[in-house]
mmCIF file of C-alpha atoms in Angstrom:
data_model
loop_
_atom_site.group_PDB
_atom_site.id
_atom_site.type_symbol
_atom_site.label_atom_id
_atom_site.label_comp_id
_atom_site.label_asym_id
_atom_site.label_seq_id
_atom_site.Cartn_x
_atom_site.Cartn_y
_atom_site.Cartn_z
ATOM 1 C CA ALA A 1 8.246 11.607 8.559
ATOM 2 C CA GLN A 2 5.696 11.855 5.833
ATOM 3 C CA THR A 3 1.979 11.857 6.565
ATOM 4 C CA VAL A 4 -0.960 11.350 4.242
ATOM 5 C CA THR A 5 -4.431 12.635 5.101
ATOM 6 C CA GLN A 6 -7.725 11.576 3.564
ATOM 7 C CA SER A 7 -10.413 13.682 5.191
ATOM 8 C CA GLN A 8 -13.433 11.889 3.701
ATOM 9 C CA PRO A 9 -13.982 8.530 5.439
ATOM 10 C CA GLU A 10 -17.025 7.734 3.283
ATOM 11 C CA MET A 11 -18.589 9.016 0.090
ATOM 12 C CA SER A 12 -21.404 7.926 -2.155
ATOM 13 C CA VAL A 13 -22.439 8.986 -5.615
ATOM 14 C CA GLN A 14 -24.991 7.990 -8.220
ATOM 15 C CA GLU A 15 -23.866 5.799 -11.057
ATOM 16 C CA ALA A 16 -22.561 7.766 -14.067
ATOM 17 C CA GLU A 17 -21.809 10.838 -11.978
ATOM 18 C CA THR A 18 -18.372 12.292 -11.276
ATOM 19 C CA VAL A 19 -16.786 12.111 -7.845
ATOM 20 C CA THR A 20 -13.602 13.592 -6.414
ATOM 21 C CA LEU A 21 -11.676 12.068 -3.515
ATOM 22 C CA SER A 22 -9.328 14.357 -1.647
ATOM 23 C CA CYS A 23 -5.832 13.683 -0.344
ATOM 24 C CA THR A 24 -3.241 15.938 1.232
ATOM 25 C CA TYR A 25 0.254 15.044 2.342
ATOM 26 C CA ASP A 26 3.033 16.536 4.348
ATOM 27 C CA THR A 27 6.664 16.244 3.315
ATOM 28 C CA SER A 28 9.849 18.241 3.030
ATOM 29 C CA GLU A 29 11.026 16.118 0.118
ATOM 30 C CA ASN A 30 11.116 17.390 -3.437
ATOM 31 C CA ASN A 31 11.326 14.105 -5.309
ATOM 32 C CA TYR A 32 8.589 11.576 -4.674
ATOM 33 C CA TYR A 33 5.768 9.476 -6.071
ATOM 34 C CA LEU A 34 2.063 9.665 -5.283
ATOM 35 C CA PHE A 35 -0.406 6.853 -5.820
ATOM 36 C CA TRP A 36 -4.064 6.014 -5.581
ATOM 37 C CA TYR A 37 -4.877 2.402 -4.779
ATOM 38 C CA LYS A 38 -8.301 0.788 -4.910
ATOM 39 C CA GLN A 39 -9.384 -2.041 -2.625
ATOM 40 C CA PRO A 40 -12.669 -3.671 -3.657
ATOM 41 C CA PRO A 41 -14.515 -6.117 -1.377
ATOM 42 C CA SER A 42 -12.230 -8.867 -2.676
ATOM 43 C CA ARG A 43 -9.519 -7.203 -0.544
ATOM 44 C CA GLN A 44 -7.027 -7.076 -3.426
ATOM 45 C CA MET A 45 -4.992 -3.863 -3.608
ATOM 46 C CA ILE A 46 -5.082 -2.471 -7.131
ATOM 47 C CA LEU A 47 -3.103 0.494 -8.434
ATOM 48 C CA VAL A 48 -5.412 3.090 -9.961
ATOM 49 C CA ILE A 49 -3.021 5.865 -10.895
ATOM 50 C CA ARG A 50 0.496 7.102 -10.255
ATOM 51 C CA GLN A 51 2.090 10.558 -10.332
ATOM 52 C CA GLU A 52 5.744 11.560 -10.195
ATOM 53 C CA ALA A 53 6.307 14.809 -8.351
ATOM 54 C CA TYR A 54 8.656 16.283 -10.932
ATOM 55 C CA LYS A 55 5.974 15.997 -13.624
ATOM 56 C CA GLN A 56 3.644 18.986 -13.727
ATOM 57 C CA GLN A 57 1.149 17.281 -16.004
ATOM 58 C CA ASN A 58 -1.639 15.524 -14.155
ATOM 59 C CA ALA A 59 -1.790 11.775 -14.661
ATOM 60 C CA THR A 60 -4.845 10.216 -16.292
ATOM 61 C CA GLU A 61 -5.960 6.611 -16.746
ATOM 62 C CA ASN A 62 -9.193 6.295 -18.702
ATOM 63 C CA ARG A 63 -11.964 7.526 -16.356
ATOM 64 C CA PHE A 64 -9.511 8.295 -13.559
ATOM 65 C CA SER A 65 -7.529 11.499 -13.321
ATOM 66 C CA VAL A 66 -5.713 13.417 -10.638
ATOM 67 C CA ASN A 67 -5.365 17.051 -9.698
ATOM 68 C CA PHE A 68 -1.800 17.326 -8.415
ATOM 69 C CA GLN A 69 -1.018 20.602 -6.690
ATOM 70 C CA LYS A 70 2.584 20.317 -5.515
ATOM 71 C CA ALA A 71 2.785 23.646 -3.705
ATOM 72 C CA ALA A 72 -0.431 22.912 -1.827
ATOM 73 C CA LYS A 73 0.606 19.282 -1.270
ATOM 74 C CA SER A 74 -2.704 18.094 -2.604
ATOM 75 C CA PHE A 75 -3.414 15.034 -4.735
ATOM 76 C CA SER A 76 -7.112 14.482 -5.450
ATOM 77 C CA LEU A 77 -8.603 11.682 -7.546
ATOM 78 C CA LYS A 78 -11.454 12.323 -9.956
ATOM 79 C CA ILE A 79 -13.568 9.435 -11.186
ATOM 80 C CA SER A 80 -15.712 10.283 -14.202
ATOM 81 C CA ASP A 81 -18.773 8.363 -15.359
ATOM 82 C CA SER A 82 -18.684 6.295 -12.180
ATOM 83 C CA GLN A 83 -19.575 2.609 -12.434
ATOM 84 C CA LEU A 84 -20.839 0.074 -9.915
ATOM 85 C CA GLY A 85 -17.462 -1.651 -10.094
ATOM 86 C CA ASP A 86 -15.819 1.480 -8.711
ATOM 87 C CA THR A 87 -17.326 0.716 -5.305
ATOM 88 C CA ALA A 88 -14.271 0.184 -3.088
ATOM 89 C CA MET A 89 -11.949 1.645 -0.503
ATOM 90 C CA TYR A 90 -9.547 4.126 -2.056
ATOM 91 C CA PHE A 91 -6.164 4.808 -0.523
ATOM 92 C CA CYS A 92 -3.854 7.675 -1.285
ATOM 93 C CA ALA A 93 -0.168 6.890 -0.785
ATOM 94 C CA PHE A 94 3.195 8.656 -0.793
ATOM 95 C CA MET A 95 6.685 7.344 -1.481
ATOM 96 C CA LYS A 96 9.931 9.269 -1.252
ATOM 97 C CA HIS A 97 12.166 8.649 -4.254
ATOM 98 C CA ASP A 98 15.518 7.685 -2.775
ATOM 99 C CA HIS A 99 17.416 5.002 -4.689
ATOM 100 C CA ASP A 100 20.684 5.334 -2.803
ATOM 101 C CA PHE A 101 19.602 4.638 0.726
ATOM 102 C CA GLY A 102 17.114 1.775 0.521
ATOM 103 C CA ASN A 103 14.641 4.028 2.221
ATOM 104 C CA GLU A 104 11.711 3.950 -0.155
ATOM 105 C CA LYS A 105 8.575 3.131 1.785
ATOM 106 C CA LEU A 106 4.947 3.652 0.861
ATOM 107 C CA THR A 107 2.945 5.656 3.415
ATOM 108 C CA PHE A 108 -0.833 5.338 3.169
ATOM 109 C CA GLY A 109 -3.739 7.502 4.151
ATOM 110 C CA THR A 110 -6.598 5.996 6.139
ATOM 111 C CA GLY A 111 -8.785 5.550 3.077
ATOM 112 C CA THR A 112 -12.115 6.698 1.676
ATOM 113 C CA ARG A 113 -14.927 4.197 1.301
ATOM 114 C CA LEU A 114 -16.691 4.990 -1.965
ATOM 115 C CA THR A 115 -20.107 3.570 -2.786
ATOM 116 C CA ILE A 116 -21.619 3.885 -6.246
ATOM 117 C CA ILE A 117 -25.409 3.874 -6.056
ATOM 118 C CA PRO A 118 -27.331 2.265 -8.924
ATOM 119 C CA ASP B 1 -0.055 -11.161 -12.384
ATOM 120 C CA ALA B 2 2.731 -9.739 -10.205
ATOM 121 C CA GLY B 3 3.925 -13.192 -9.099
ATOM 122 C CA ILE B 4 3.458 -12.695 -5.381
ATOM 123 C CA THR B 5 1.778 -15.161 -3.058
ATOM 124 C CA GLN B 6 1.136 -15.189 0.657
ATOM 125 C CA SER B 7 0.611 -18.138 2.969
ATOM 126 C CA PRO B 8 -1.386 -18.962 4.889
ATOM 127 C CA ARG B 9 -4.323 -16.911 3.655
ATOM 128 C CA HIS B 10 -6.258 -17.426 6.863
ATOM 129 C CA LYS B 11 -5.090 -18.416 10.319
ATOM 130 C CA VAL B 12 -6.657 -18.574 13.756
ATOM 131 C CA THR B 13 -4.317 -18.954 16.693
ATOM 132 C CA GLU B 14 -4.197 -18.455 20.422
ATOM 133 C CA THR B 15 -2.475 -15.762 22.425
ATOM 134 C CA GLY B 16 1.149 -16.582 23.146
ATOM 135 C CA THR B 17 1.732 -18.897 20.203
ATOM 136 C CA PRO B 18 4.313 -18.164 17.488
ATOM 137 C CA VAL B 19 3.084 -17.424 13.984
ATOM 138 C CA THR B 20 4.980 -17.111 10.714
ATOM 139 C CA LEU B 21 3.546 -15.636 7.536
ATOM 140 C CA ARG B 22 5.322 -16.252 4.272
ATOM 141 C CA CYS B 23 5.566 -14.036 1.237
ATOM 142 C CA HIS B 24 6.918 -15.538 -1.956
ATOM 143 C CA GLN B 25 7.732 -13.734 -5.188
ATOM 144 C CA THR B 26 8.738 -15.043 -8.590
ATOM 145 C CA GLU B 27 9.895 -11.730 -10.081
ATOM 146 C CA ASN B 28 13.307 -11.273 -8.389
ATOM 147 C CA HIS B 29 12.437 -7.843 -7.000
ATOM 148 C CA ARG B 30 14.824 -6.334 -4.464
ATOM 149 C CA TYR B 31 12.270 -4.551 -2.291
ATOM 150 C CA MET B 32 9.662 -6.413 -0.255
ATOM 151 C CA TYR B 33 7.306 -5.092 2.415
ATOM 152 C CA TRP B 34 4.962 -6.277 5.141
ATOM 153 C CA TYR B 35 1.949 -4.112 5.986
ATOM 154 C CA ARG B 36 -0.964 -4.622 8.321
ATOM 155 C CA GLN B 37 -4.436 -3.265 7.631
ATOM 156 C CA ASP B 38 -6.831 -2.277 10.390
ATOM 157 C CA PRO B 39 -10.079 -0.293 10.239
ATOM 158 C CA GLY B 40 -9.461 3.423 10.619
ATOM 159 C CA HIS B 41 -5.717 3.073 10.101
ATOM 160 C CA GLY B 42 -5.295 2.198 6.467
ATOM 161 C CA LEU B 43 -2.166 0.163 5.778
ATOM 162 C CA ARG B 44 0.763 0.554 8.135
ATOM 163 C CA LEU B 45 4.290 -0.625 7.436
ATOM 164 C CA ILE B 46 5.672 -3.308 9.756
ATOM 165 C CA HIS B 47 9.029 -4.172 8.206
ATOM 166 C CA TYR B 48 10.624 -4.002 4.812
ATOM 167 C CA SER B 49 13.586 -5.473 2.997
ATOM 168 C CA TYR B 50 15.861 -4.026 0.345
ATOM 169 C CA GLY B 51 17.863 -7.167 -0.333
ATOM 170 C CA VAL B 52 18.851 -10.547 1.038
ATOM 171 C CA LYS B 53 19.553 -10.159 4.758
ATOM 172 C CA ASP B 54 18.855 -6.395 4.502
ATOM 173 C CA THR B 55 15.780 -5.426 6.486
ATOM 174 C CA ASP B 56 14.547 -2.432 8.405
ATOM 175 C CA LYS B 57 11.705 -1.471 10.699
ATOM 176 C CA GLY B 58 8.528 0.292 9.745
ATOM 177 C CA GLU B 59 6.198 2.340 11.911
ATOM 178 C CA VAL B 60 4.551 -0.599 13.747
ATOM 179 C CA SER B 61 7.383 -3.109 14.141
ATOM 180 C CA ASP B 62 7.035 -3.922 17.857
ATOM 181 C CA GLY B 63 6.205 -7.591 18.364
ATOM 182 C CA TYR B 64 7.275 -8.576 14.843
ATOM 183 C CA SER B 65 10.468 -9.846 13.289
ATOM 184 C CA VAL B 66 11.345 -10.624 9.687
ATOM 185 C CA SER B 67 13.870 -12.635 7.768
ATOM 186 C CA ARG B 68 14.978 -12.711 4.165
ATOM 187 C CA SER B 69 17.501 -15.447 3.503
ATOM 188 C CA LYS B 70 16.821 -15.541 -0.229
ATOM 189 C CA THR B 71 15.450 -13.062 -2.736
ATOM 190 C CA GLU B 72 12.123 -14.765 -3.279
ATOM 191 C CA ASP B 73 10.981 -15.219 0.318
ATOM 192 C CA PHE B 74 10.216 -12.672 3.031
ATOM 193 C CA LEU B 75 8.973 -14.100 6.314
ATOM 194 C CA LEU B 76 7.077 -12.244 9.013
ATOM 195 C CA THR B 77 7.150 -13.780 12.496
ATOM 196 C CA LEU B 78 5.092 -13.028 15.545
ATOM 197 C CA GLU B 79 7.137 -14.610 18.323
ATOM 198 C CA SER B 80 4.246 -14.577 20.800
ATOM 199 C CA ALA B 81 0.969 -13.510 19.226
ATOM 200 C CA THR B 82 -1.320 -11.070 21.036
ATOM 201 C CA SER B 83 -4.926 -10.119 20.364
ATOM 202 C CA SER B 84 -3.779 -6.689 19.174
ATOM 203 C CA GLN B 85 -2.056 -8.437 16.279
ATOM 204 C CA THR B 86 -5.374 -9.634 14.888
ATOM 205 C CA SER B 87 -5.325 -8.017 11.478
ATOM 206 C CA VAL B 88 -5.044 -8.509 7.756
ATOM 207 C CA TYR B 89 -1.427 -8.683 6.645
ATOM 208 C CA PHE B 90 -0.286 -7.706 3.180
ATOM 209 C CA CYS B 91 3.009 -8.407 1.529
ATOM 210 C CA ALA B 92 4.157 -6.254 -1.356
ATOM 211 C CA ILE B 93 6.980 -6.086 -3.863
ATOM 212 C CA ARG B 94 8.186 -2.949 -5.576
ATOM 213 C CA GLU B 95 8.802 -2.345 -9.236
ATOM 214 C CA GLU B 96 12.008 -0.284 -9.089
ATOM 215 C CA ASN B 97 11.533 1.600 -12.332
ATOM 216 C CA THR B 98 8.077 2.961 -11.539
ATOM 217 C CA GLY B 99 7.949 2.832 -7.745
ATOM 218 C CA GLU B 100 4.706 0.894 -7.969
ATOM 219 C CA LEU B 101 3.972 -1.664 -5.264
ATOM 220 C CA PHE B 102 2.264 -4.915 -6.153
ATOM 221 C CA PHE B 103 0.413 -6.555 -3.308
ATOM 222 C CA GLY B 104 -0.334 -10.101 -2.367
ATOM 223 C CA GLU B 105 -3.895 -11.149 -1.616
ATOM 224 C CA GLY B 106 -3.548 -10.675 2.126
ATOM 225 C CA SER B 107 -3.461 -13.011 5.122
ATOM 226 C CA ARG B 108 -6.174 -12.720 7.732
ATOM 227 C CA LEU B 109 -4.829 -13.534 11.195
ATOM 228 C CA THR B 110 -7.081 -13.902 14.210
ATOM 229 C CA VAL B 111 -5.499 -14.174 17.647
ATOM 230 C CA LEU B 112 -7.916 -15.435 20.295
#
């Protein structure tokens, strides 16, 4: 079974600064997806960024980027120029890529609560 | 808008009563999921479905059952609710090309 570990339960950073959230995972699979989801106080789950394991290039989405280290099984999220609206819970998640067996399930870490301080 | 809705959004019930949560999608996606969210645990998979009448258990399936008689609806049933099932429940659908999950707005269930 896959496991996802987020070792930082809470973080805070000043507005406009850069912050990095860590995530490690454990798997014997070679083909998989990794995700970061954001959950603001509204409770809605929002996809921040997605990475396919076979792609060596790190994914970026505007102010959000990842550092994907496949050998180390590490998938950290960097938020640049942080904004008050970035205040949220952030979840790292793993999904095995397995079309043939209907066995594609998303496994989440326990989350990091990020607070952006004005 | 991913076209996924959950009902009810809030429910308070008593121990021992049956409860059914409904997830409805308008996008015709094959994969649907039920997760529960609890402090300190993140989101944990209860059950999932990969087609009509095709379902399987997740990591916390005890005390829950599901049914999917048509593509658009995935029902989660608590046959006899317990206080440990007080939680926020999320339904999700999966975009098959990208692997991305789209989530409903969540259903808060309180079992007294």
